[in-house]
Short mmCIF file of C-alpha atoms in Angstrom, two decimals:
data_model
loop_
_atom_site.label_atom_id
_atom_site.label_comp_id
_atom_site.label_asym_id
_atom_site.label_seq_id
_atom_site.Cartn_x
_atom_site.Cartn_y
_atom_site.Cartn_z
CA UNK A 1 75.69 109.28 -50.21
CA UNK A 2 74.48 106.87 -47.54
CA UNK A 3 75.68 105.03 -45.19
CA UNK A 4 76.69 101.77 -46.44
CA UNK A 5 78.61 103.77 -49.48
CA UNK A 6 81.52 105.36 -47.33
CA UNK A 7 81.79 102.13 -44.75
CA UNK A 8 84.36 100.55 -46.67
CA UNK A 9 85.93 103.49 -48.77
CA UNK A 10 89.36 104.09 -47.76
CA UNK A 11 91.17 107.19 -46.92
CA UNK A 12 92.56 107.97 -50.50
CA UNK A 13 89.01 107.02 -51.58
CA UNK A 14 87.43 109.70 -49.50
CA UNK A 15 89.90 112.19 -50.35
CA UNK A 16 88.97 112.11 -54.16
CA UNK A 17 85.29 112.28 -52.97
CA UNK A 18 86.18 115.68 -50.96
CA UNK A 19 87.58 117.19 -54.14
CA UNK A 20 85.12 116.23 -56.38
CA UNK A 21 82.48 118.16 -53.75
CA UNK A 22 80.88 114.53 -53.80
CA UNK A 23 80.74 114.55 -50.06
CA UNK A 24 81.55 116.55 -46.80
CA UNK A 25 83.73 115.17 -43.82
CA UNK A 26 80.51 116.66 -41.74
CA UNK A 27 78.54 113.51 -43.50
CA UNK A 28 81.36 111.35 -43.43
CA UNK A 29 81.43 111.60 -39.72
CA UNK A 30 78.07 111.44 -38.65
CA UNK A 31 78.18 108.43 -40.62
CA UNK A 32 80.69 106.81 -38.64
CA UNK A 33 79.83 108.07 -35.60
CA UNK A 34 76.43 106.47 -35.92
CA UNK A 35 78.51 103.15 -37.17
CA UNK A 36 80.37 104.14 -33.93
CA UNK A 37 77.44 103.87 -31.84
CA UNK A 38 75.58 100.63 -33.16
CA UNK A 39 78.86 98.34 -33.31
CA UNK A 40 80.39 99.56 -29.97
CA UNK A 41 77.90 97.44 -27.51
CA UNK A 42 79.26 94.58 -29.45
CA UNK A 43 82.72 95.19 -30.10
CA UNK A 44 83.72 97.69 -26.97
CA UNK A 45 86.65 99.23 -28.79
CA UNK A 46 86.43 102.56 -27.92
CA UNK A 47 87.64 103.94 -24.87
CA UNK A 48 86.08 107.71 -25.46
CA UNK A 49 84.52 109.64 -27.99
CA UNK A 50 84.33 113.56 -28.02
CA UNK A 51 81.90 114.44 -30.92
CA UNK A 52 81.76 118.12 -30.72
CA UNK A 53 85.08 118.19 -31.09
CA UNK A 54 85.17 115.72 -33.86
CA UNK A 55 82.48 117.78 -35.52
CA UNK A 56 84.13 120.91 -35.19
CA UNK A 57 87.42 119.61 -36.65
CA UNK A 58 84.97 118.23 -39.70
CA UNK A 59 82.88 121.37 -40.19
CA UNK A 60 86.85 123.13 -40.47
CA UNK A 61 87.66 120.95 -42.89
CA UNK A 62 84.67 121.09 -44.89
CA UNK A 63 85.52 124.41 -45.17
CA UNK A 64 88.79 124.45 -45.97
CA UNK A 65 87.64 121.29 -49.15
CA UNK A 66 85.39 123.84 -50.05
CA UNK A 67 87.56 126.85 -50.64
CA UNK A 68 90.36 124.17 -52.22
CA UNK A 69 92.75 124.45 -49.40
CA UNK A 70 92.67 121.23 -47.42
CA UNK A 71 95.39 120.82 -45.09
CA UNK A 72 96.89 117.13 -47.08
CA UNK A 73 95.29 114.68 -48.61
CA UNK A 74 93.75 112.80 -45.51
CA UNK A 75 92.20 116.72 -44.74
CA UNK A 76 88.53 115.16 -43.00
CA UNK A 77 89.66 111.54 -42.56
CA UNK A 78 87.91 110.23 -39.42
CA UNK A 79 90.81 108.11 -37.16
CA UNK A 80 91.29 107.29 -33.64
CA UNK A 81 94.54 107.30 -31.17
CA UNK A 82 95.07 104.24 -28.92
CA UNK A 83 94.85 104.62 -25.25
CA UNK A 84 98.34 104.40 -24.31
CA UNK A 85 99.00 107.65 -26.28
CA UNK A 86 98.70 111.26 -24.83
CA UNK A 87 96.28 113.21 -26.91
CA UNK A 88 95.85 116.59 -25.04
CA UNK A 89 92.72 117.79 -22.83
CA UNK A 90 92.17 113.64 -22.45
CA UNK A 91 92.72 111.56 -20.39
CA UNK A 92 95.63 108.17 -21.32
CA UNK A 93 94.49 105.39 -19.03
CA UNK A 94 95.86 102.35 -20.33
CA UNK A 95 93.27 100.41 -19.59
CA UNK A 96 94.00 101.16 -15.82
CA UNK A 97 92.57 101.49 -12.49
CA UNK A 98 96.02 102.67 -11.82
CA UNK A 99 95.71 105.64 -14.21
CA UNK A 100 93.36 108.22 -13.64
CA UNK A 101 91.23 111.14 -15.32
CA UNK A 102 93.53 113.50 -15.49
CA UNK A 103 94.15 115.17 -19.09
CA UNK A 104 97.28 114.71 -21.46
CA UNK A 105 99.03 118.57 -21.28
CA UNK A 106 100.29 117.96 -24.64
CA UNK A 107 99.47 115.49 -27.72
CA UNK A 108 102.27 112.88 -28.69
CA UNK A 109 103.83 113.87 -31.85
CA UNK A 110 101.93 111.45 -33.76
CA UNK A 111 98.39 113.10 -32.75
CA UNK A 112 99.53 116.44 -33.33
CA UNK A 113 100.73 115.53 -36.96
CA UNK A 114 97.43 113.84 -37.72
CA UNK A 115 95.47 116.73 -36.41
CA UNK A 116 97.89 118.91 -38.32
CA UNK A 117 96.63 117.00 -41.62
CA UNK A 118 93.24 118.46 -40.86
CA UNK A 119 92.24 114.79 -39.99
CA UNK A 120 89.12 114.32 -37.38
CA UNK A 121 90.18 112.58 -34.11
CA UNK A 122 87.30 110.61 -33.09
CA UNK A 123 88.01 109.36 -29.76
CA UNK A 124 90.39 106.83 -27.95
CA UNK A 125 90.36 103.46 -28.88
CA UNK A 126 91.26 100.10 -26.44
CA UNK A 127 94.38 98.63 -25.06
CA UNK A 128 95.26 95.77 -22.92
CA UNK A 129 96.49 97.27 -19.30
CA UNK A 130 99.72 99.21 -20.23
CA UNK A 131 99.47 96.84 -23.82
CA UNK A 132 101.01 94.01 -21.96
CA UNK A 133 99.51 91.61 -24.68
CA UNK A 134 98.66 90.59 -27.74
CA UNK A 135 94.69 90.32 -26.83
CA UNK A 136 92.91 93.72 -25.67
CA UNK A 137 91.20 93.11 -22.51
CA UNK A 138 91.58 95.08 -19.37
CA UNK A 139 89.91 95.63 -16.31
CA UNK A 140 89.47 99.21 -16.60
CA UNK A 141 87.31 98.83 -20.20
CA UNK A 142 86.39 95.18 -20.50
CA UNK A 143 86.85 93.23 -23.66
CA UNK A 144 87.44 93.60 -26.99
CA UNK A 145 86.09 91.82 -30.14
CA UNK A 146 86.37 90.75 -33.44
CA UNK A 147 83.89 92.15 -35.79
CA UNK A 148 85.15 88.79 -37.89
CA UNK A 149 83.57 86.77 -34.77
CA UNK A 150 82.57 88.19 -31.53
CA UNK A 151 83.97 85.08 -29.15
CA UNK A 152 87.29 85.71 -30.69
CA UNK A 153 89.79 88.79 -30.01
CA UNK A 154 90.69 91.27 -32.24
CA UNK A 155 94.27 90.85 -31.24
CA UNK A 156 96.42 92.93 -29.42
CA UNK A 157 97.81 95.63 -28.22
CA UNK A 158 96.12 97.82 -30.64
CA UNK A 159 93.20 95.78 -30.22
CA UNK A 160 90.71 98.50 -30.41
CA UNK A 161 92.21 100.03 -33.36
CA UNK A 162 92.25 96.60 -35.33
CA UNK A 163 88.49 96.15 -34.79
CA UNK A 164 87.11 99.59 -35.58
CA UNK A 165 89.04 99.58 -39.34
CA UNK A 166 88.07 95.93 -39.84
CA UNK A 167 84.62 96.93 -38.84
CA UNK A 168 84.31 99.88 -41.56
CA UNK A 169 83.94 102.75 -38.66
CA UNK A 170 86.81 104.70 -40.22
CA UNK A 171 89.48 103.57 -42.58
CA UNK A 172 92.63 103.50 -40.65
CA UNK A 173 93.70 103.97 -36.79
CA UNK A 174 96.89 104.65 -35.29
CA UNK A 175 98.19 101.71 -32.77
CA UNK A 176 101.87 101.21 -32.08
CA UNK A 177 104.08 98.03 -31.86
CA UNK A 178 106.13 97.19 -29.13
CA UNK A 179 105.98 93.39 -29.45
CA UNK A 180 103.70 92.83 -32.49
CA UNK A 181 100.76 95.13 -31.13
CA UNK A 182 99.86 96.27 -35.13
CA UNK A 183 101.23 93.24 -36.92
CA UNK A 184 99.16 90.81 -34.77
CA UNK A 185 95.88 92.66 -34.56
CA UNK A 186 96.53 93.29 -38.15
CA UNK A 187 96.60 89.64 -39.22
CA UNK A 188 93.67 88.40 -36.63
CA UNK A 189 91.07 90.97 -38.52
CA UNK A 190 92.51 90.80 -42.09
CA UNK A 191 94.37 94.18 -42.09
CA UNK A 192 97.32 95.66 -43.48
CA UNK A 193 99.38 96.68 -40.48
CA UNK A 194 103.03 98.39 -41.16
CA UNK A 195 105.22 98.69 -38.11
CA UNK A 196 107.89 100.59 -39.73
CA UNK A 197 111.45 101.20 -38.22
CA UNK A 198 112.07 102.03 -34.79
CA UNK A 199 112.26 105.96 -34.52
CA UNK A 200 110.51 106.53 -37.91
CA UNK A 201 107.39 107.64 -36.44
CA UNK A 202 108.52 109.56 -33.02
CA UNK A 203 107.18 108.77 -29.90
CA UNK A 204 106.37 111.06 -26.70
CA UNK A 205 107.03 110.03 -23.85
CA UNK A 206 110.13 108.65 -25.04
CA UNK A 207 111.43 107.37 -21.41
CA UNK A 208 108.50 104.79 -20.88
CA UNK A 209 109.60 100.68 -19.99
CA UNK A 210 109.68 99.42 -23.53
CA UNK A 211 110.18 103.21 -25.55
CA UNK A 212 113.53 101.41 -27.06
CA UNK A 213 111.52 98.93 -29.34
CA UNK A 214 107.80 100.75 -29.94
CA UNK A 215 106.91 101.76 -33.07
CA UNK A 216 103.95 103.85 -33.91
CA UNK A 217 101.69 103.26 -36.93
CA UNK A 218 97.98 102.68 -38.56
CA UNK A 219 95.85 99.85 -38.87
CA UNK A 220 94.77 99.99 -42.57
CA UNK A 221 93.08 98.63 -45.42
CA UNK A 222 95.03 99.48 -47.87
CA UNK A 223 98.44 99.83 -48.66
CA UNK A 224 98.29 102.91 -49.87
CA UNK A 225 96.96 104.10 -47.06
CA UNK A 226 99.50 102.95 -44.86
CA UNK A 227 101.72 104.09 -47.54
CA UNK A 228 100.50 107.71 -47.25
CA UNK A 229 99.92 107.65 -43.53
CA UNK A 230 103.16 107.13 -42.95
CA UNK A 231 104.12 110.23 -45.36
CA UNK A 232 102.23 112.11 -42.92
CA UNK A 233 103.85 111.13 -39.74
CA UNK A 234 107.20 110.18 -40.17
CA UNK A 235 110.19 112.93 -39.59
CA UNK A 236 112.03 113.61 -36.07
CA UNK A 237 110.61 115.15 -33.12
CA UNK A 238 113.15 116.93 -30.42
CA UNK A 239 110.84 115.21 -27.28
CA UNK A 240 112.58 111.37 -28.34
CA UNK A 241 115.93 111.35 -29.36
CA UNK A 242 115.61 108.19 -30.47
CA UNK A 243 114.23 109.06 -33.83
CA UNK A 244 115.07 109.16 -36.98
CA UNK A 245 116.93 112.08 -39.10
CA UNK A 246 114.38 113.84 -41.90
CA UNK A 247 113.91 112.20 -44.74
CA UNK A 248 111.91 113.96 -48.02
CA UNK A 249 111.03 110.17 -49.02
CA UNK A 250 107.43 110.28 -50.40
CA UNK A 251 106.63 106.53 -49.40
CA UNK A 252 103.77 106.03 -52.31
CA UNK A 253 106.32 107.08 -55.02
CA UNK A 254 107.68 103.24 -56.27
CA UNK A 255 105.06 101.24 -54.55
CA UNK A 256 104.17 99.77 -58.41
CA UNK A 257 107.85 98.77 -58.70
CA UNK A 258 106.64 95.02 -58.09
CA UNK A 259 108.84 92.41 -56.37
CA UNK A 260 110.72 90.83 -59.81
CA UNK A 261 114.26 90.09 -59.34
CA UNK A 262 114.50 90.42 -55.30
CA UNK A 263 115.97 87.10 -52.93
CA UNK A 264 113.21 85.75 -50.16
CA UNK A 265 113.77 83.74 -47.47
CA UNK A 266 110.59 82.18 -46.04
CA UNK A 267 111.26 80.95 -42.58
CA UNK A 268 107.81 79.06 -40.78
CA UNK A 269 109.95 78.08 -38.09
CA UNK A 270 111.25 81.60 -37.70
CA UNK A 271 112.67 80.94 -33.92
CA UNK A 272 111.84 77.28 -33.76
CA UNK A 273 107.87 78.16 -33.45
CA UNK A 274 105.36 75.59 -33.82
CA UNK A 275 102.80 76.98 -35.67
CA UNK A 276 99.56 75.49 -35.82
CA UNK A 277 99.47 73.52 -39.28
CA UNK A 278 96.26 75.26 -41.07
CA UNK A 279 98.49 78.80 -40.18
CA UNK A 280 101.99 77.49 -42.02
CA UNK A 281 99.76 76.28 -44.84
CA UNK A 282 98.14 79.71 -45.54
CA UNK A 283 101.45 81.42 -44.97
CA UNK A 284 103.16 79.43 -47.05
CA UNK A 285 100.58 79.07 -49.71
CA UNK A 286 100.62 82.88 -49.48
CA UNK A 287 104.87 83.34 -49.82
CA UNK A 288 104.35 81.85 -52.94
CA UNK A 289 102.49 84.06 -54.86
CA UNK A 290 105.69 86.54 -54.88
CA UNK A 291 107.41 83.45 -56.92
CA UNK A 292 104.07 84.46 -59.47
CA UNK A 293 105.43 88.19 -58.89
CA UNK A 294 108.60 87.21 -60.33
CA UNK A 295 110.65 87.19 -57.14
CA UNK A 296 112.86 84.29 -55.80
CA UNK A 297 111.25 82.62 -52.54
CA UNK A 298 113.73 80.27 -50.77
CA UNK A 299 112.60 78.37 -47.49
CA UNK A 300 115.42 79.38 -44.87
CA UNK A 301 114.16 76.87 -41.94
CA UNK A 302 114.81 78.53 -38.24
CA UNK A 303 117.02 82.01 -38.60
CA UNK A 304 116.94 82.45 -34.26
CA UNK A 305 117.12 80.69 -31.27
CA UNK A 306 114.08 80.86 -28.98
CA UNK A 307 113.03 83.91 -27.34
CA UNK A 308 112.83 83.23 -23.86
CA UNK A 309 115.81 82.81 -22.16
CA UNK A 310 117.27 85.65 -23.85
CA UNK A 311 114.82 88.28 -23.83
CA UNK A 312 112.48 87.48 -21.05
CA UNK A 313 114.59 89.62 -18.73
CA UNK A 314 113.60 92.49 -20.80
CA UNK A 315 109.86 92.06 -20.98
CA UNK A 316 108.69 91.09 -17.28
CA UNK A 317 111.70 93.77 -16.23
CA UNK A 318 109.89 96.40 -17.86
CA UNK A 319 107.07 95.59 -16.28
CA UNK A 320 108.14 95.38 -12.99
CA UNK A 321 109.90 99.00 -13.42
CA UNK A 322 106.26 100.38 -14.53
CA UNK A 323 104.46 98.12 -10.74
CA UNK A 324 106.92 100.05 -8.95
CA UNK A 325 105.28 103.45 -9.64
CA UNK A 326 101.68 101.74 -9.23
CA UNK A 327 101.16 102.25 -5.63
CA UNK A 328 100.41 98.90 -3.62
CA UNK A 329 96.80 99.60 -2.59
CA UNK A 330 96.20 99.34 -6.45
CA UNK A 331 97.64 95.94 -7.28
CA UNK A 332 94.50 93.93 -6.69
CA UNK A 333 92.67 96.32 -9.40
CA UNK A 334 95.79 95.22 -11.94
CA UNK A 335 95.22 92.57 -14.37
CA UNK A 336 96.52 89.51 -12.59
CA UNK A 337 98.01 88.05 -15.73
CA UNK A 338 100.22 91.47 -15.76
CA UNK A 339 100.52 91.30 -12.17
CA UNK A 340 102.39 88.31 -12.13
CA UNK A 341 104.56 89.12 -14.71
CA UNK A 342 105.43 92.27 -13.18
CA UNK A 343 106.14 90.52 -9.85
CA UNK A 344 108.50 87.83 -11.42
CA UNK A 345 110.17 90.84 -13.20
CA UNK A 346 111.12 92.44 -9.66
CA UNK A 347 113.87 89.94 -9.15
CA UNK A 348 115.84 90.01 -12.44
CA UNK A 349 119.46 91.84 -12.09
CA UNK A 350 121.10 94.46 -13.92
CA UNK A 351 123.66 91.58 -14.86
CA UNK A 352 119.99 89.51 -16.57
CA UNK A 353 119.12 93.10 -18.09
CA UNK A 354 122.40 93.55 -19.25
CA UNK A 355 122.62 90.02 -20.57
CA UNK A 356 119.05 90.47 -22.78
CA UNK A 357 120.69 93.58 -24.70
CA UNK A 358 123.94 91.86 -25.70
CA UNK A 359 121.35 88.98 -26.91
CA UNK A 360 119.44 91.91 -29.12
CA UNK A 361 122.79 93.10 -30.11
CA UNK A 362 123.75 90.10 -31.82
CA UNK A 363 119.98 89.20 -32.84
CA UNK A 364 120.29 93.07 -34.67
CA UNK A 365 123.56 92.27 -36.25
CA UNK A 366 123.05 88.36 -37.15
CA UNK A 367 119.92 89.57 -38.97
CA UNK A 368 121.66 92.34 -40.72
CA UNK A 369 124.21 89.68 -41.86
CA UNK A 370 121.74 87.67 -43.35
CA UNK A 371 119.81 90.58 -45.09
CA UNK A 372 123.02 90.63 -47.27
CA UNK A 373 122.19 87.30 -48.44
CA UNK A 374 118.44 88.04 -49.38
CA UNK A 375 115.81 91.18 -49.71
CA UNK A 376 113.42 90.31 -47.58
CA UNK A 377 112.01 88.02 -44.78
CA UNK A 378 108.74 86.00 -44.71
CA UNK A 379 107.27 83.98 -41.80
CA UNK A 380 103.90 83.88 -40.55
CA UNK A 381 102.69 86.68 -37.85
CA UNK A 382 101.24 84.43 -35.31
CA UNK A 383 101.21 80.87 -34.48
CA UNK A 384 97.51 80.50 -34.16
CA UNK A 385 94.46 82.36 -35.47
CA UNK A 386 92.60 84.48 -32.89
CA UNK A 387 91.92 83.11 -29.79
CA UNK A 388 88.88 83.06 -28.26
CA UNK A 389 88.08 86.17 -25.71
CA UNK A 390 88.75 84.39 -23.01
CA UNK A 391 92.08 82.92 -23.53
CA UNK A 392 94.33 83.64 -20.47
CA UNK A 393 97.52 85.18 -22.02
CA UNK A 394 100.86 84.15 -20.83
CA UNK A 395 99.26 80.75 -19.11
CA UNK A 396 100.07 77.55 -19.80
CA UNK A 397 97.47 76.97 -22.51
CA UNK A 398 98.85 80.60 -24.19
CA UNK A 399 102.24 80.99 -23.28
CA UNK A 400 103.52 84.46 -24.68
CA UNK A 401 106.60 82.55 -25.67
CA UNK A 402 104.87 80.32 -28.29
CA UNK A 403 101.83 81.40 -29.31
CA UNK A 404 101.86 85.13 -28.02
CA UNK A 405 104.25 86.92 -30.04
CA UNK A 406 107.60 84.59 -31.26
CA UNK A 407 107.11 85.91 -35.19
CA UNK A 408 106.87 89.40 -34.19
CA UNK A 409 108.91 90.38 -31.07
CA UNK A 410 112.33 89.95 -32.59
CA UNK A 411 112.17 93.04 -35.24
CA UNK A 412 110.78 94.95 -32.20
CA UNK A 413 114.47 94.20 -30.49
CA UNK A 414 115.90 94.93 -33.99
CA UNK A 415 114.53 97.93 -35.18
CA UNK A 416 114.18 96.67 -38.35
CA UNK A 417 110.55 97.62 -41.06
CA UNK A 418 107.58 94.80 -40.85
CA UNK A 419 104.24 94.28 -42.25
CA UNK A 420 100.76 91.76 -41.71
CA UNK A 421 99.22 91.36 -44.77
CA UNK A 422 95.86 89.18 -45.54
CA UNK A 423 97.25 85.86 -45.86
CA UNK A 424 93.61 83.89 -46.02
CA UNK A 425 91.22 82.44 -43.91
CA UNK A 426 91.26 79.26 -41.86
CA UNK A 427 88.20 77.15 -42.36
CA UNK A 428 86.90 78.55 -38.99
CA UNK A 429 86.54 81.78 -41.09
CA UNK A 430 89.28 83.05 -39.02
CA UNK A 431 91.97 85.96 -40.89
CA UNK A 432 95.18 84.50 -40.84
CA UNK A 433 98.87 87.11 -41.84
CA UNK A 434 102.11 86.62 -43.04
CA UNK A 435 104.37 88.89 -42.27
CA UNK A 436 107.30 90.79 -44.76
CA UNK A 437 110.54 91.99 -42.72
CA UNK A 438 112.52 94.41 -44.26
CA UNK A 439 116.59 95.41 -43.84
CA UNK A 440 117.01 98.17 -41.29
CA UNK A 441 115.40 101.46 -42.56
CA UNK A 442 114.28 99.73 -45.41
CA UNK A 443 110.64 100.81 -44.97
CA UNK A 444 110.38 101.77 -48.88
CA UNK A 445 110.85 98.04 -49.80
CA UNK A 446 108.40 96.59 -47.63
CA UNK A 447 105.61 98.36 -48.60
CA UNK A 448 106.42 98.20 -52.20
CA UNK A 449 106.41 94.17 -51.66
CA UNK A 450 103.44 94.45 -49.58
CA UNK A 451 101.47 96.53 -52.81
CA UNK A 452 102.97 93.61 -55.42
CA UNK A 453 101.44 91.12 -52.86
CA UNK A 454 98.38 93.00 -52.62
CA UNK A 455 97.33 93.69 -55.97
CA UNK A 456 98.12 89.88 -56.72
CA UNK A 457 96.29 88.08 -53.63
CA UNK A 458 92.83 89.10 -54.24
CA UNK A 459 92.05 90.31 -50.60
CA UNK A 460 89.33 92.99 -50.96
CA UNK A 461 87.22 94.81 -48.62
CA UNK A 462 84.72 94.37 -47.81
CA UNK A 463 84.83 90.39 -46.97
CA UNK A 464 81.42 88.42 -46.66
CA UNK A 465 82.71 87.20 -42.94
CA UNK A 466 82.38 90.61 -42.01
CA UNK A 467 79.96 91.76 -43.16
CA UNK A 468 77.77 88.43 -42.31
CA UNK A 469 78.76 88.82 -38.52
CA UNK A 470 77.85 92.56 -38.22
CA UNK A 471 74.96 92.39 -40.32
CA UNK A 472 73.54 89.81 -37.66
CA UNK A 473 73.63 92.93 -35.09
CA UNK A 474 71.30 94.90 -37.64
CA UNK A 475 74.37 97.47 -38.90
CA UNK A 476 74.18 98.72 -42.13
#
């Protein structure tokens, strides 16, 4: 096999190649390592990289394919972990002078039940400082970019993640989702990205400002994947108490079970947004094809008030709780976007804090209310295609309010299953998503309506933009 045969295979795709003895993960990742190495002067999504280990775990599971005892089914998958995630004997900077070298002394539990699928951990891949946005630039490790155009971002906060699977390095990543930080990457570089229920996946640490409404995940191009992925890390972990009982669910068993028959609301206003025109075409062009699935699409109009004066006590409160550990000397090395959030959060009150969660409270329930009504919610993921690199986030031109994150952040405050999926391009060439929000717990149903969408939408990898852009850098 060469090179350009595994770039866009996917995981499952891989794993039948193992079997068969048609390939090694020893091939498969010096294959992506040397994809690794041409595409990350261009795209600078990778924070570290640690190829003797990576080869060791490969030559292991080589091995173990070749005496027919692989570890799961993703057994010699190449992936990465995002930088605001301990992964042991590294470092987690978060994209922060005010972090330092010192290792992890133990993995999250979503690294050690990757590496416990025999999977290869390449490296570390990039963040926004502390993944304060929904672009990935920082001042620790620079900028990020989109392998579908390099003066645009790849999104955010799992900004690194979102670039290397769009740019065939490996076939999925892990990112989490505290605001929108898969589903927004996801949909700026044409990926599926699942951020399934709060306390699905566990998290360690589990006390961090915003632990109550992160979910962890993969960056994917397939649903199947994503479907399989989570298989592998979902279950409880006694380090966050916040997650989720066991469940035996095998998430790829119904995911052909098709949409026909099941209520949809499809709500471009979602919280009163005003999304640019070209994005509510796509995303409404693309709620459609469910009606050709056989499923009932309604347009529901606004479901929630506007974000701000609710919740903003919550975000810039956080952040303000994570300055005060940051000692002073080290502000001027912060990102002063994050900087100044931070320092507006040090005023709000326990009485503003306490004021935010009976808002999410009745955001949770109102939006359980109207689940009775119908299945599943559609709305677009973002307001805008990708911005340019340079966009300053949370400024006037960018306000985090409106064009940040107003699709996503309100099933971070309510717990509840959501999904980007491929929606189209703009006629910049730009990846737009729309976005499928489950009941609470209901992860089962949202990916089987994000399979019915896929197999009907004609999204394939891997797409000529792509492949144009990074062919122009002389990667094969």
């Amino acid at each position: 096999m060469t090179q350009r045969d595994f770039t866009w295979l996917s995981a499952v795709e891989l794993q039948i190649l193992y079997a068969r003895g048609e390939a090694s993960p020893v091939e498969v990742l010096e294959t992506f390592l040397a994809r690794a190495r041409a595409l990350q002067p261009h795209l600078n999504a990778l924070v570290l990289v640690d190829e003797a280990a990576a080869r060791a775990a490969a030559r292991a599971s080589e091995a173990r394919w070749r005496s027919g005892t692989p570890l799961s089914i993703f057994d010699g998958v190449p992936t990465t972990i995002k930088d605001t995630t301990p992964v042991k004997g590294w470092p987690t900077r978060n994209g922060s002078h005010a972090t330092d070298e010192t290792p992890a002394a133990e993995s999250a539990p979503v690294v050690d039940r990757l590496q416990r699928a025999g999977m290869v951990v390449l490296g570390k891949s990039t963040t926004p400082e502390f993944g304060w946005k929904a672009l990935t630039d920082s001042p620790l490790q620079g900028t990020t970019r989109s392998p579908w155009n390099l003066k645009h971002t790849p999104g955010g906060s799992s900004g690194g993640a979102s670039a290397l699977t769009a740019a065939g390095i490996n076939p999925f990543n892990h990112g989490n989702d505290g605001g929108g930080s898969i589903r927004i990457p996801a949909a700026h570089t044409g990926l599926v990205g699942l951020k399934p229920s709060f306390g699905r996946i566990p998290q360690h640490p589990a006390d961090a400002p915003f632990a109550d409404v992160v979910s962890q995940g993969v960056l994917a191009r397939s649903v199947l994947d994503s479907a399989l992925a989570l298989n592998l890390l979902a279950g409880p972990d006694p380090r966050d108490w916040r997650s989720l009982p066991a469940d035996p669910r095998d998430y790829s068993i119904g995911l052909e079970d098709g949409v026909r028959g099941l209520k949809l609301g499809l709500s471009l206003d979602l919280g009163q947004v005003e999304a640019d025109p070209e994005v509510r075409a796509l995303a409404a062009a693309a709620a459609r094809r469910f009606e050709q699935l056989g499923a009932v699409v309604e347009d529901v109009g606004p479901l929630i008030d506007p974000l701000r004066q609710s919740f903003e006590p919550l975000w810039i409160g956080s952040f303000a709780t994570r300055l005060r550990l940051i000692p002073t000397q080290l502000h001027d090395k912060l990102d002063p976007g994050f900087r100044a959030a931070a320092e507006k959060g040090l005023a709000i009150t326990l009485a503003d804090y306490a004021r935010a969660y009976e808002a999410r409270s009745k955001l949770a329930r109102d939006m359980a209310l109207w689940h009775q009504k119908y299945d599943l919610l559609l709305a677009p993921v973002t307001p805008t295609a990708a911005p340019q690199v340079d966009t300053l986030y949370n400024s006037e031109a960018f306000p985090r309010w409106t064009k940040g994150a107003p699709y996503t952040l309100p099933f971070n405050l309510t717990g509840q299953p959501a999904a980007s999926m491929p929606a189209g391009l703009t006629a910049a060439g730009l990846p737009v998503g729309l976005q499928i929000v489950g009941p609470a717990r209901a992860d089962a149903l949202v990916l089987r309506a994000m399979r019915a969408y896929e197999s009907a939408s004609g999204w394939t990898w891997p797409q000529a933009k792509v492949v144009e852009t990074l062919g122009r850098l002389s990667v094969t």
